[in-house]
């Protein structure tokens, strides 16, 4: 049933008069509201992931395209549009549960600052434009991964799994990987083994990151009846899942050294992953919302650090083997 809800709501909106004057109304919206539904922090994170991946591919892959400023501009524009559109559609679909959670109750739709129809149309238009832009400005492979990221986040995670399965964020993490793959393939025109493995870092990191946040706001998720892992299995077991996931993430990140990453990347990956491991071990000893928040703040910058390390390693490459 959930799979057809978005098309059904779109049909109702199109048949109603809610879209009358949409063009004029959307122009009256404040910049802050548009920015909020676009989730700028996620945009920045995913654009950094895409740009650093594109740069690394241009240096590490034989036959990759030589990059110019236009290529960087194109991946930034496409990535920004894709992330903003996906986030807006997430705001639209979650409009019924956002008022039940303190963290999301002040968002533009539940607070009445934006009409749901405006958020929906904005999300659909911007998402579609991102794929079209990626196709013409980058290449078809990159456009495919942009579309995959949107589909994974909006349909697989938001619509299908978020309210159904406590493993929702595990599968939803593929949306972040798609940003790295879009950047990598923008440079190479295809996807190779190293590019896939680099992008998959996002997928492996996501549960450790998001489950810490879920522990922090477990009661809010419970009130909204969203089956996040801490709600379903409790704080203690969730902390052990986080530690277990990080025990996978650390060796996985170091394994990339055997596939072409060098000393610079390996040192940074070991240090940043090791710090996460320490905090997530401590979390199992103190599985409270307060310490989960501390662990979350340690986990949050990891992705930026690791992808900057990928780019630095490509720029100053010293092979480990």
PDB file of C-alpha atoms in Angstrom:
ATOM      1  CA  UNK A   1       0.000   0.000   0.000  1.00  0.00           C
ATOM      2  CA  UNK A   2       2.809   2.399   0.882  1.00  0.00           C
ATOM      3  CA  UNK A   3       4.323   2.029  -2.562  1.00  0.00           C
ATOM      4  CA  UNK A   4       1.336   3.704  -4.261  1.00  0.00           C
ATOM      5  CA  UNK A   5       0.745   6.469  -1.726  1.00  0.00           C
ATOM      6  CA  UNK A   6       2.887   9.123  -3.374  1.00  0.00           C
ATOM      7  CA  UNK A   7       1.384   8.690  -6.888  1.00  0.00           C
ATOM      8  CA  UNK A   8      -2.106   8.604  -5.309  1.00  0.00           C
ATOM      9  CA  UNK A   9      -1.505  11.849  -3.427  1.00  0.00           C
ATOM     10  CA  UNK A  10      -0.071  13.487  -6.534  1.00  0.00           C
ATOM     11  CA  UNK A  11      -3.233  12.540  -8.438  1.00  0.00           C
ATOM     12  CA  UNK A  12      -5.457  14.043  -5.737  1.00  0.00           C
ATOM     13  CA  UNK A  13      -3.449  17.247  -5.666  1.00  0.00           C
ATOM     14  CA  UNK A  14      -3.558  17.602  -9.433  1.00  0.00           C
ATOM     15  CA  UNK A  15      -7.340  17.092  -9.446  1.00  0.00           C
ATOM     16  CA  UNK A  16      -7.874  19.570  -6.619  1.00  0.00           C
ATOM     17  CA  UNK A  17      -7.464  23.323  -6.708  1.00  0.00           C
ATOM     18  CA  UNK A  18      -4.492  23.239  -4.346  1.00  0.00           C
ATOM     19  CA  UNK A  19      -2.067  23.936  -7.183  1.00  0.00           C
ATOM     20  CA  UNK A  20      -3.940  26.986  -8.444  1.00  0.00           C
ATOM     21  CA  UNK A  21      -1.597  29.938  -8.408  1.00  0.00           C
ATOM     22  CA  UNK A  22       1.323  27.666  -7.567  1.00  0.00           C
ATOM     23  CA  UNK A  23       3.790  29.716  -9.598  1.00  0.00           C
ATOM     24  CA  UNK A  24       2.864  32.941  -7.811  1.00  0.00           C
ATOM     25  CA  UNK A  25       2.732  31.335  -4.376  1.00  0.00           C
ATOM     26  CA  UNK A  26       6.108  29.612  -4.705  1.00  0.00           C
ATOM     27  CA  UNK A  27       7.723  32.948  -5.533  1.00  0.00           C
ATOM     28  CA  UNK A  28       6.401  34.388  -2.280  1.00  0.00           C
ATOM     29  CA  UNK A  29       8.065  31.699  -0.185  1.00  0.00           C
ATOM     30  CA  UNK A  30      10.952  32.772   1.955  1.00  0.00           C
ATOM     31  CA  UNK A  31      14.471  31.652   1.190  1.00  0.00           C
ATOM     32  CA  UNK A  32      14.701  30.075   4.640  1.00  0.00           C
ATOM     33  CA  UNK A  33      11.810  27.689   3.954  1.00  0.00           C
ATOM     34  CA  UNK A  34      13.260  26.544   0.636  1.00  0.00           C
ATOM     35  CA  UNK A  35      16.631  26.080   2.303  1.00  0.00           C
ATOM     36  CA  UNK A  36      15.115  24.113   5.170  1.00  0.00           C
ATOM     37  CA  UNK A  37      13.256  21.577   3.043  1.00  0.00           C
ATOM     38  CA  UNK A  38      16.409  21.160   0.932  1.00  0.00           C
ATOM     39  CA  UNK A  39      18.486  20.130   3.998  1.00  0.00           C
ATOM     40  CA  UNK A  40      21.697  22.076   3.242  1.00  0.00           C
ATOM     41  CA  UNK A  41      23.872  20.014   5.596  1.00  0.00           C
ATOM     42  CA  UNK A  42      23.074  16.860   3.657  1.00  0.00           C
ATOM     43  CA  UNK A  43      23.670  18.724   0.391  1.00  0.00           C
ATOM     44  CA  UNK A  44      27.130  19.793   1.540  1.00  0.00           C
ATOM     45  CA  UNK A  45      28.028  16.280   2.707  1.00  0.00           C
ATOM     46  CA  UNK A  46      26.895  14.584  -0.501  1.00  0.00           C
ATOM     47  CA  UNK A  47      28.448  17.210  -2.775  1.00  0.00           C
ATOM     48  CA  UNK A  48      31.784  16.813  -0.976  1.00  0.00           C
ATOM     49  CA  UNK A  49      31.448  13.055  -1.445  1.00  0.00           C
ATOM     50  CA  UNK A  50      30.727  13.438  -5.168  1.00  0.00           C
ATOM     51  CA  UNK A  51      33.410  16.057  -5.873  1.00  0.00           C
ATOM     52  CA  UNK A  52      36.201  14.241  -4.033  1.00  0.00           C
ATOM     53  CA  UNK A  53      35.249  10.970  -5.742  1.00  0.00           C
ATOM     54  CA  UNK A  54      35.320  12.635  -9.145  1.00  0.00           C
ATOM     55  CA  UNK A  55      38.717  14.174  -8.449  1.00  0.00           C
ATOM     56  CA  UNK A  56      40.165  10.897  -7.136  1.00  0.00           C
ATOM     57  CA  UNK A  57      38.957   9.005 -10.204  1.00  0.00           C
ATOM     58  CA  UNK A  58      40.579  11.554 -12.510  1.00  0.00           C
ATOM     59  CA  UNK A  59      43.937  10.879 -10.826  1.00  0.00           C
ATOM     60  CA  UNK A  60      43.762   7.163 -10.069  1.00  0.00           C
ATOM     61  CA  UNK A  61      41.980   5.682 -13.095  1.00  0.00           C
ATOM     62  CA  UNK A  62      43.826   5.369 -16.385  1.00  0.00           C
ATOM     63  CA  UNK A  63      41.937   7.022 -19.214  1.00  0.00           C
ATOM     64  CA  UNK A  64      39.759   9.144 -16.935  1.00  0.00           C
ATOM     65  CA  UNK A  65      38.735  12.525 -18.303  1.00  0.00           C
ATOM     66  CA  UNK A  66      40.861  15.546 -17.503  1.00  0.00           C
ATOM     67  CA  UNK A  67      38.769  17.752 -15.262  1.00  0.00           C
ATOM     68  CA  UNK A  68      38.164  21.456 -15.676  1.00  0.00           C
ATOM     69  CA  UNK A  69      36.207  23.962 -13.616  1.00  0.00           C
ATOM     70  CA  UNK A  70      33.067  23.267 -15.636  1.00  0.00           C
ATOM     71  CA  UNK A  71      33.071  19.610 -14.627  1.00  0.00           C
ATOM     72  CA  UNK A  72      33.268  20.574 -10.961  1.00  0.00           C
ATOM     73  CA  UNK A  73      30.449  23.068 -11.442  1.00  0.00           C
ATOM     74  CA  UNK A  74      28.293  20.460 -13.188  1.00  0.00           C
ATOM     75  CA  UNK A  75      28.690  17.828 -10.453  1.00  0.00           C
ATOM     76  CA  UNK A  76      28.021  20.448  -7.762  1.00  0.00           C
ATOM     77  CA  UNK A  77      24.849  21.635  -9.498  1.00  0.00           C
ATOM     78  CA  UNK A  78      23.573  18.120 -10.234  1.00  0.00           C
ATOM     79  CA  UNK A  79      24.373  16.912  -6.718  1.00  0.00           C
ATOM     80  CA  UNK A  80      22.782  19.931  -5.074  1.00  0.00           C
ATOM     81  CA  UNK A  81      19.589  19.563  -7.086  1.00  0.00           C
ATOM     82  CA  UNK A  82      19.344  15.808  -6.465  1.00  0.00           C
ATOM     83  CA  UNK A  83      19.877  16.131  -2.725  1.00  0.00           C
ATOM     84  CA  UNK A  84      17.525  19.106  -2.395  1.00  0.00           C
ATOM     85  CA  UNK A  85      14.769  17.417  -4.385  1.00  0.00           C
ATOM     86  CA  UNK A  86      15.046  14.161  -2.453  1.00  0.00           C
ATOM     87  CA  UNK A  87      14.973  15.983   0.873  1.00  0.00           C
ATOM     88  CA  UNK A  88      11.881  17.948  -0.126  1.00  0.00           C
ATOM     89  CA  UNK A  89      10.069  14.738  -1.079  1.00  0.00           C
ATOM     90  CA  UNK A  90      11.083  13.292   2.290  1.00  0.00           C
ATOM     91  CA  UNK A  91       9.534  16.352   3.984  1.00  0.00           C
ATOM     92  CA  UNK A  92       6.361  15.853   1.959  1.00  0.00           C
ATOM     93  CA  UNK A  93       5.955  12.158   2.715  1.00  0.00           C
ATOM     94  CA  UNK A  94       6.767  12.507   6.426  1.00  0.00           C
ATOM     95  CA  UNK A  95       4.282  15.338   6.953  1.00  0.00           C
ATOM     96  CA  UNK A  96       2.059  13.085   9.083  1.00  0.00           C
ATOM     97  CA  UNK A  97       4.761  11.945  11.511  1.00  0.00           C
ATOM     98  CA  UNK A  98       6.841  15.142  11.704  1.00  0.00           C
ATOM     99  CA  UNK A  99       4.369  16.893  14.064  1.00  0.00           C
ATOM    100  CA  UNK A 100       4.723  13.992  16.520  1.00  0.00           C
ATOM    101  CA  UNK A 101       8.486  14.456  16.923  1.00  0.00           C
ATOM    102  CA  UNK A 102      10.099  17.434  18.662  1.00  0.00           C
ATOM    103  CA  UNK A 103      13.060  17.304  16.274  1.00  0.00           C
ATOM    104  CA  UNK A 104      10.851  17.720  13.188  1.00  0.00           C
ATOM    105  CA  UNK A 105       7.702  19.456  14.466  1.00  0.00           C
ATOM    106  CA  UNK A 106       8.908  22.905  13.408  1.00  0.00           C
ATOM    107  CA  UNK A 107       9.574  21.889   9.791  1.00  0.00           C
ATOM    108  CA  UNK A 108       7.852  24.032   7.142  1.00  0.00           C
ATOM    109  CA  UNK A 109       4.859  21.740   6.508  1.00  0.00           C
ATOM    110  CA  UNK A 110       3.838  20.887  10.113  1.00  0.00           C
ATOM    111  CA  UNK A 111       4.470  24.477  11.216  1.00  0.00           C
ATOM    112  CA  UNK A 112       2.265  25.789   8.408  1.00  0.00           C
ATOM    113  CA  UNK A 113       4.993  27.826   6.738  1.00  0.00           C
ATOM    114  CA  UNK A 114       4.723  25.918   3.448  1.00  0.00           C
ATOM    115  CA  UNK A 115       1.871  24.165   1.694  1.00  0.00           C
ATOM    116  CA  UNK A 116       2.381  20.449   1.163  1.00  0.00           C
ATOM    117  CA  UNK A 117       1.554  20.820  -2.534  1.00  0.00           C
ATOM    118  CA  UNK A 118       4.373  23.333  -2.957  1.00  0.00           C
ATOM    119  CA  UNK A 119       6.868  21.032  -1.258  1.00  0.00           C
ATOM    120  CA  UNK A 120       5.767  18.114  -3.438  1.00  0.00           C
ATOM    121  CA  UNK A 121       6.044  20.007  -6.719  1.00  0.00           C
ATOM    122  CA  UNK A 122       9.361  21.554  -5.717  1.00  0.00           C
ATOM    123  CA  UNK A 123      10.739  18.113  -4.839  1.00  0.00           C
ATOM    124  CA  UNK A 124       9.526  16.466  -8.036  1.00  0.00           C
ATOM    125  CA  UNK A 125      10.708  19.240 -10.345  1.00  0.00           C
ATOM    126  CA  UNK A 126      14.134  19.659  -8.764  1.00  0.00           C
ATOM    127  CA  UNK A 127      14.721  15.885  -8.642  1.00  0.00           C
ATOM    128  CA  UNK A 128      13.827  15.456 -12.312  1.00  0.00           C
ATOM    129  CA  UNK A 129      15.954  18.427 -13.343  1.00  0.00           C
ATOM    130  CA  UNK A 130      18.950  16.961 -11.492  1.00  0.00           C
ATOM    131  CA  UNK A 131      18.829  13.742 -13.528  1.00  0.00           C
ATOM    132  CA  UNK A 132      18.319  15.552 -16.828  1.00  0.00           C
ATOM    133  CA  UNK A 133      21.098  18.003 -16.012  1.00  0.00           C
ATOM    134  CA  UNK A 134      23.426  15.149 -15.057  1.00  0.00           C
ATOM    135  CA  UNK A 135      22.688  13.337 -18.309  1.00  0.00           C
ATOM    136  CA  UNK A 136      23.531  16.283 -20.546  1.00  0.00           C
ATOM    137  CA  UNK A 137      26.235  18.006 -18.478  1.00  0.00           C
ATOM    138  CA  UNK A 138      28.026  14.856 -17.233  1.00  0.00           C
ATOM    139  CA  UNK A 139      27.177  11.492 -18.819  1.00  0.00           C
ATOM    140  CA  UNK A 140      24.530   8.788 -18.816  1.00  0.00           C
ATOM    141  CA  UNK A 141      26.258   6.647 -16.172  1.00  0.00           C
ATOM    142  CA  UNK A 142      26.521   9.540 -13.754  1.00  0.00           C
ATOM    143  CA  UNK A 143      22.875  10.434 -14.414  1.00  0.00           C
ATOM    144  CA  UNK A 144      21.905   6.831 -13.640  1.00  0.00           C
ATOM    145  CA  UNK A 145      23.577   7.008 -10.231  1.00  0.00           C
ATOM    146  CA  UNK A 146      21.938  10.370  -9.531  1.00  0.00           C
ATOM    147  CA  UNK A 147      18.572   8.762 -10.275  1.00  0.00           C
ATOM    148  CA  UNK A 148      19.512   5.737  -8.155  1.00  0.00           C
ATOM    149  CA  UNK A 149      20.289   7.994  -5.205  1.00  0.00           C
ATOM    150  CA  UNK A 150      16.949   9.768  -5.466  1.00  0.00           C
ATOM    151  CA  UNK A 151      15.034   6.504  -5.855  1.00  0.00           C
ATOM    152  CA  UNK A 152      16.867   4.853  -2.954  1.00  0.00           C
ATOM    153  CA  UNK A 153      16.254   7.708  -0.532  1.00  0.00           C
ATOM    154  CA  UNK A 154      12.711   8.621  -1.497  1.00  0.00           C
ATOM    155  CA  UNK A 155      11.123   5.308  -2.462  1.00  0.00           C
ATOM    156  CA  UNK A 156      13.172   2.560  -0.810  1.00  0.00           C
ATOM    157  CA  UNK A 157      13.957   4.344   2.470  1.00  0.00           C
ATOM    158  CA  UNK A 158      11.301   7.030   3.022  1.00  0.00           C
ATOM    159  CA  UNK A 159       8.228   5.384   1.496  1.00  0.00           C
ATOM    160  CA  UNK A 160       8.900   1.678   1.881  1.00  0.00           C
ATOM    161  CA  UNK A 161      11.279   0.793   4.714  1.00  0.00           C
ATOM    162  CA  UNK A 162      11.310   3.655   7.228  1.00  0.00           C
ATOM    163  CA  UNK A 163       7.951   2.794   8.778  1.00  0.00           C
ATOM    164  CA  UNK A 164       8.149  -0.921   8.155  1.00  0.00           C
ATOM    165  CA  UNK A 165      11.509  -2.386   9.160  1.00  0.00           C
ATOM    166  CA  UNK A 166      14.141  -1.538  11.812  1.00  0.00           C
ATOM    167  CA  UNK A 167      16.841  -2.227   9.215  1.00  0.00           C
ATOM    168  CA  UNK A 168      15.493   0.682   7.161  1.00  0.00           C
ATOM    169  CA  UNK A 169      18.597   2.857   7.318  1.00  0.00           C
ATOM    170  CA  UNK A 170      20.889  -0.030   6.364  1.00  0.00           C
ATOM    171  CA  UNK A 171      19.313  -0.343   2.928  1.00  0.00           C
ATOM    172  CA  UNK A 172      18.688   3.394   2.696  1.00  0.00           C
ATOM    173  CA  UNK A 173      22.427   3.999   2.931  1.00  0.00           C
ATOM    174  CA  UNK A 174      22.751   3.138  -0.748  1.00  0.00           C
ATOM    175  CA  UNK A 175      21.515   6.661  -1.510  1.00  0.00           C
ATOM    176  CA  UNK A 176      24.720   8.122  -0.082  1.00  0.00           C
ATOM    177  CA  UNK A 177      26.860   5.663  -1.995  1.00  0.00           C
ATOM    178  CA  UNK A 178      25.166   6.779  -5.196  1.00  0.00           C
ATOM    179  CA  UNK A 179      26.592  10.293  -4.714  1.00  0.00           C
ATOM    180  CA  UNK A 180      30.132   8.927  -4.713  1.00  0.00           C
ATOM    181  CA  UNK A 181      29.404   6.683  -7.696  1.00  0.00           C
ATOM    182  CA  UNK A 182      27.913   9.620  -9.616  1.00  0.00           C
ATOM    183  CA  UNK A 183      31.072  11.626  -9.002  1.00  0.00           C
ATOM    184  CA  UNK A 184      33.414   8.778  -9.883  1.00  0.00           C
ATOM    185  CA  UNK A 185      31.590   7.931 -13.113  1.00  0.00           C
ATOM    186  CA  UNK A 186      31.408  11.616 -14.069  1.00  0.00           C
ATOM    187  CA  UNK A 187      35.170  11.414 -14.484  1.00  0.00           C
ATOM    188  CA  UNK A 188      35.515   7.909 -15.925  1.00  0.00           C
ATOM    189  CA  UNK A 189      32.273   7.439 -17.865  1.00  0.00           C
ATOM    190  CA  UNK A 190      31.885   4.017 -16.263  1.00  0.00           C
ATOM    191  CA  UNK A 191      32.142   2.219 -12.921  1.00  0.00           C
ATOM    192  CA  UNK A 192      35.176   0.149 -11.937  1.00  0.00           C
ATOM    193  CA  UNK A 193      35.996  -1.933  -8.880  1.00  0.00           C
ATOM    194  CA  UNK A 194      37.821   0.758  -6.908  1.00  0.00           C
ATOM    195  CA  UNK A 195      35.083   3.299  -7.588  1.00  0.00           C
ATOM    196  CA  UNK A 196      32.415   0.884  -6.374  1.00  0.00           C
ATOM    197  CA  UNK A 197      34.362   0.091  -3.203  1.00  0.00           C
ATOM    198  CA  UNK A 198      35.020   3.759  -2.431  1.00  0.00           C
ATOM    199  CA  UNK A 199      31.331   4.587  -2.825  1.00  0.00           C
ATOM    200  CA  UNK A 200      30.299   1.601  -0.716  1.00  0.00           C
ATOM    201  CA  UNK A 201      32.101   3.225   2.229  1.00  0.00           C
ATOM    202  CA  UNK A 202      29.039   5.435   2.650  1.00  0.00           C
ATOM    203  CA  UNK A 203      26.762   2.398   2.839  1.00  0.00           C
ATOM    204  CA  UNK A 204      28.915   0.741   5.502  1.00  0.00           C
ATOM    205  CA  UNK A 205      29.259   3.942   7.568  1.00  0.00           C
ATOM    206  CA  UNK A 206      25.563   4.912   7.555  1.00  0.00           C
ATOM    207  CA  UNK A 207      24.218   2.496  10.234  1.00  0.00           C
ATOM    208  CA  UNK A 208      26.896   3.441  12.783  1.00  0.00           C
ATOM    209  CA  UNK A 209      26.095   7.103  12.197  1.00  0.00           C
ATOM    210  CA  UNK A 210      22.315   7.021  12.105  1.00  0.00           C
ATOM    211  CA  UNK A 211      21.743   4.500  14.898  1.00  0.00           C
ATOM    212  CA  UNK A 212      23.576   6.858  17.276  1.00  0.00           C
ATOM    213  CA  UNK A 213      21.073   9.570  16.364  1.00  0.00           C
ATOM    214  CA  UNK A 214      18.214   7.079  16.705  1.00  0.00           C
ATOM    215  CA  UNK A 215      19.395   6.280  20.247  1.00  0.00           C
ATOM    216  CA  UNK A 216      19.438   9.994  21.069  1.00  0.00           C
ATOM    217  CA  UNK A 217      15.816  10.532  19.968  1.00  0.00           C
ATOM    218  CA  UNK A 218      14.462   7.036  20.584  1.00  0.00           C
ATOM    219  CA  UNK A 219      11.424   8.297  22.514  1.00  0.00           C
ATOM    220  CA  UNK A 220      10.438  10.610  19.664  1.00  0.00           C
ATOM    221  CA  UNK A 221      10.565   7.765  17.159  1.00  0.00           C
ATOM    222  CA  UNK A 222       8.518   5.613  19.524  1.00  0.00           C
ATOM    223  CA  UNK A 223       5.891   8.342  19.857  1.00  0.00           C
ATOM    224  CA  UNK A 224       5.679   8.625  16.067  1.00  0.00           C
ATOM    225  CA  UNK A 225       5.530   4.804  15.783  1.00  0.00           C
ATOM    226  CA  UNK A 226       8.604   4.652  13.558  1.00  0.00           C
ATOM    227  CA  UNK A 227      10.370   1.296  14.132  1.00  0.00           C
ATOM    228  CA  UNK A 228      13.940   2.530  14.391  1.00  0.00           C
ATOM    229  CA  UNK A 229      16.340  -0.023  15.835  1.00  0.00           C
ATOM    230  CA  UNK A 230      16.480   1.321  19.443  1.00  0.00           C
ATOM    231  CA  UNK A 231      12.679   1.395  19.573  1.00  0.00           C
ATOM    232  CA  UNK A 232      12.461  -2.251  18.535  1.00  0.00           C
ATOM    233  CA  UNK A 233      15.393  -3.893  20.352  1.00  0.00           C
ATOM    234  CA  UNK A 234      16.350  -1.372  23.040  1.00  0.00           C
ATOM    235  CA  UNK A 235      19.358   0.824  23.722  1.00  0.00           C
ATOM    236  CA  UNK A 236      21.803  -1.823  24.948  1.00  0.00           C
ATOM    237  CA  UNK A 237      21.408  -4.122  21.961  1.00  0.00           C
ATOM    238  CA  UNK A 238      21.473  -1.197  19.553  1.00  0.00           C
ATOM    239  CA  UNK A 239      24.796  -0.039  20.995  1.00  0.00           C
ATOM    240  CA  UNK A 240      26.196  -3.498  20.292  1.00  0.00           C
ATOM    241  CA  UNK A 241      24.899  -3.352  16.717  1.00  0.00           C
ATOM    242  CA  UNK A 242      26.659   0.000  16.313  1.00  0.00           C
ATOM    243  CA  UNK A 243      29.920  -1.424  17.625  1.00  0.00           C
ATOM    244  CA  UNK A 244      29.550  -4.457  15.369  1.00  0.00           C
ATOM    245  CA  UNK A 245      28.963  -2.262  12.337  1.00  0.00           C
ATOM    246  CA  UNK A 246      32.023  -0.151  13.136  1.00  0.00           C
ATOM    247  CA  UNK A 247      34.059  -3.342  13.506  1.00  0.00           C
ATOM    248  CA  UNK A 248      33.090  -3.985   9.882  1.00  0.00           C
ATOM    249  CA  UNK A 249      33.664  -0.390   8.749  1.00  0.00           C
ATOM    250  CA  UNK A 250      37.240  -0.050  10.024  1.00  0.00           C
ATOM    251  CA  UNK A 251      38.744  -3.101   8.266  1.00  0.00           C
ATOM    252  CA  UNK A 252      36.633  -2.396   5.182  1.00  0.00           C
ATOM    253  CA  UNK A 253      38.058   1.113   4.910  1.00  0.00           C
ATOM    254  CA  UNK A 254      41.605  -0.195   5.359  1.00  0.00           C
ATOM    255  CA  UNK A 255      41.002  -2.944   2.803  1.00  0.00           C
ATOM    256  CA  UNK A 256      40.818  -0.281   0.085  1.00  0.00           C
ATOM    257  CA  UNK A 257      44.590   0.044   0.381  1.00  0.00           C
ATOM    258  CA  UNK A 258      44.866  -3.329  -1.338  1.00  0.00           C
ATOM    259  CA  UNK A 259      42.825  -1.998  -4.273  1.00  0.00           C
ATOM    260  CA  UNK A 260      44.810   1.129  -5.028  1.00  0.00           C
ATOM    261  CA  UNK A 261      44.525   3.589  -2.152  1.00  0.00           C
ATOM    262  CA  UNK A 262      47.853   4.727  -0.710  1.00  0.00           C
ATOM    263  CA  UNK A 263      49.566   5.708   2.527  1.00  0.00           C
ATOM    264  CA  UNK A 264      47.839   9.085   3.009  1.00  0.00           C
ATOM    265  CA  UNK A 265      44.391   7.521   2.848  1.00  0.00           C
ATOM    266  CA  UNK A 266      45.344   4.535   4.993  1.00  0.00           C
ATOM    267  CA  UNK A 267      46.725   6.643   7.849  1.00  0.00           C
ATOM    268  CA  UNK A 268      43.681   8.924   7.939  1.00  0.00           C
ATOM    269  CA  UNK A 269      41.245   6.002   7.641  1.00  0.00           C
ATOM    270  CA  UNK A 270      42.948   4.161  10.502  1.00  0.00           C
ATOM    271  CA  UNK A 271      42.938   7.218  12.772  1.00  0.00           C
ATOM    272  CA  UNK A 272      39.363   8.336  12.105  1.00  0.00           C
ATOM    273  CA  UNK A 273      37.958   4.811  12.141  1.00  0.00           C
ATOM    274  CA  UNK A 274      39.881   3.990  15.302  1.00  0.00           C
ATOM    275  CA  UNK A 275      38.384   7.014  17.081  1.00  0.00           C
ATOM    276  CA  UNK A 276      34.891   5.911  16.091  1.00  0.00           C
ATOM    277  CA  UNK A 277      35.617   2.422  17.373  1.00  0.00           C
ATOM    278  CA  UNK A 278      36.700   3.753  20.781  1.00  0.00           C
ATOM    279  CA  UNK A 279      33.532   5.813  21.207  1.00  0.00           C
ATOM    280  CA  UNK A 280      31.258   3.042  20.029  1.00  0.00           C
ATOM    281  CA  UNK A 281      32.880   0.620  22.459  1.00  0.00           C
ATOM    282  CA  UNK A 282      32.277   3.144  25.250  1.00  0.00           C
ATOM    283  CA  UNK A 283      28.682   3.426  24.081  1.00  0.00           C
ATOM    284  CA  UNK A 284      28.117  -0.274  24.823  1.00  0.00           C
ATOM    285  CA  UNK A 285      29.208   0.429  28.401  1.00  0.00           C
ATOM    286  CA  UNK A 286      27.015   3.516  28.673  1.00  0.00           C
ATOM    287  CA  UNK A 287      24.064   3.081  26.266  1.00  0.00           C
ATOM    288  CA  UNK A 288      22.303   6.328  27.134  1.00  0.00           C
ATOM    289  CA  UNK A 289      20.889   9.018  24.888  1.00  0.00           C
ATOM    290  CA  UNK A 290      23.453  11.480  26.230  1.00  0.00           C
ATOM    291  CA  UNK A 291      26.474   9.368  25.338  1.00  0.00           C
ATOM    292  CA  UNK A 292      24.869   8.323  22.056  1.00  0.00           C
ATOM    293  CA  UNK A 293      24.824  12.021  21.145  1.00  0.00           C
ATOM    294  CA  UNK A 294      28.547  12.280  21.910  1.00  0.00           C
ATOM    295  CA  UNK A 295      29.198   9.231  19.744  1.00  0.00           C
ATOM    296  CA  UNK A 296      27.042  10.731  16.995  1.00  0.00           C
ATOM    297  CA  UNK A 297      29.131  13.922  16.965  1.00  0.00           C
ATOM    298  CA  UNK A 298      32.286  11.822  16.590  1.00  0.00           C
ATOM    299  CA  UNK A 299      30.740   9.717  13.823  1.00  0.00           C
ATOM    300  CA  UNK A 300      29.234  12.626  11.846  1.00  0.00           C
ATOM    301  CA  UNK A 301      32.474  14.136  10.422  1.00  0.00           C
ATOM    302  CA  UNK A 302      33.912  10.728   9.488  1.00  0.00           C
ATOM    303  CA  UNK A 303      32.480  10.678   5.980  1.00  0.00           C
ATOM    304  CA  UNK A 304      33.840  14.099   5.081  1.00  0.00           C
ATOM    305  CA  UNK A 305      37.231  13.200   6.543  1.00  0.00           C
ATOM    306  CA  UNK A 306      37.451   9.876   4.723  1.00  0.00           C
ATOM    307  CA  UNK A 307      36.490  11.306   1.325  1.00  0.00           C
ATOM    308  CA  UNK A 308      38.846  14.246   1.697  1.00  0.00           C
ATOM    309  CA  UNK A 309      41.453  11.577   2.487  1.00  0.00           C
ATOM    310  CA  UNK A 310      40.544   9.814  -0.772  1.00  0.00           C
ATOM    311  CA  UNK A 311      41.144  13.055  -2.684  1.00  0.00           C
ATOM    312  CA  UNK A 312      44.381  13.869  -0.835  1.00  0.00           C
ATOM    313  CA  UNK A 313      45.655  10.373  -1.471  1.00  0.00           C
ATOM    314  CA  UNK A 314      44.951  10.793  -5.168  1.00  0.00           C
ATOM    315  CA  UNK A 315      46.770  14.140  -5.207  1.00  0.00           C
ATOM    316  CA  UNK A 316      49.789  12.909  -3.221  1.00  0.00           C
ATOM    317  CA  UNK A 317      49.755   9.227  -4.030  1.00  0.00           C
ATOM    318  CA  UNK A 318      52.270   6.999  -2.274  1.00  0.00           C
ATOM    319  CA  UNK A 319      51.324   3.341  -2.876  1.00  0.00           C
ATOM    320  CA  UNK A 320      51.210   1.169   0.200  1.00  0.00           C
ATOM    321  CA  UNK A 321      52.006  -2.003  -1.733  1.00  0.00           C
TER     322      UNK A 321
END
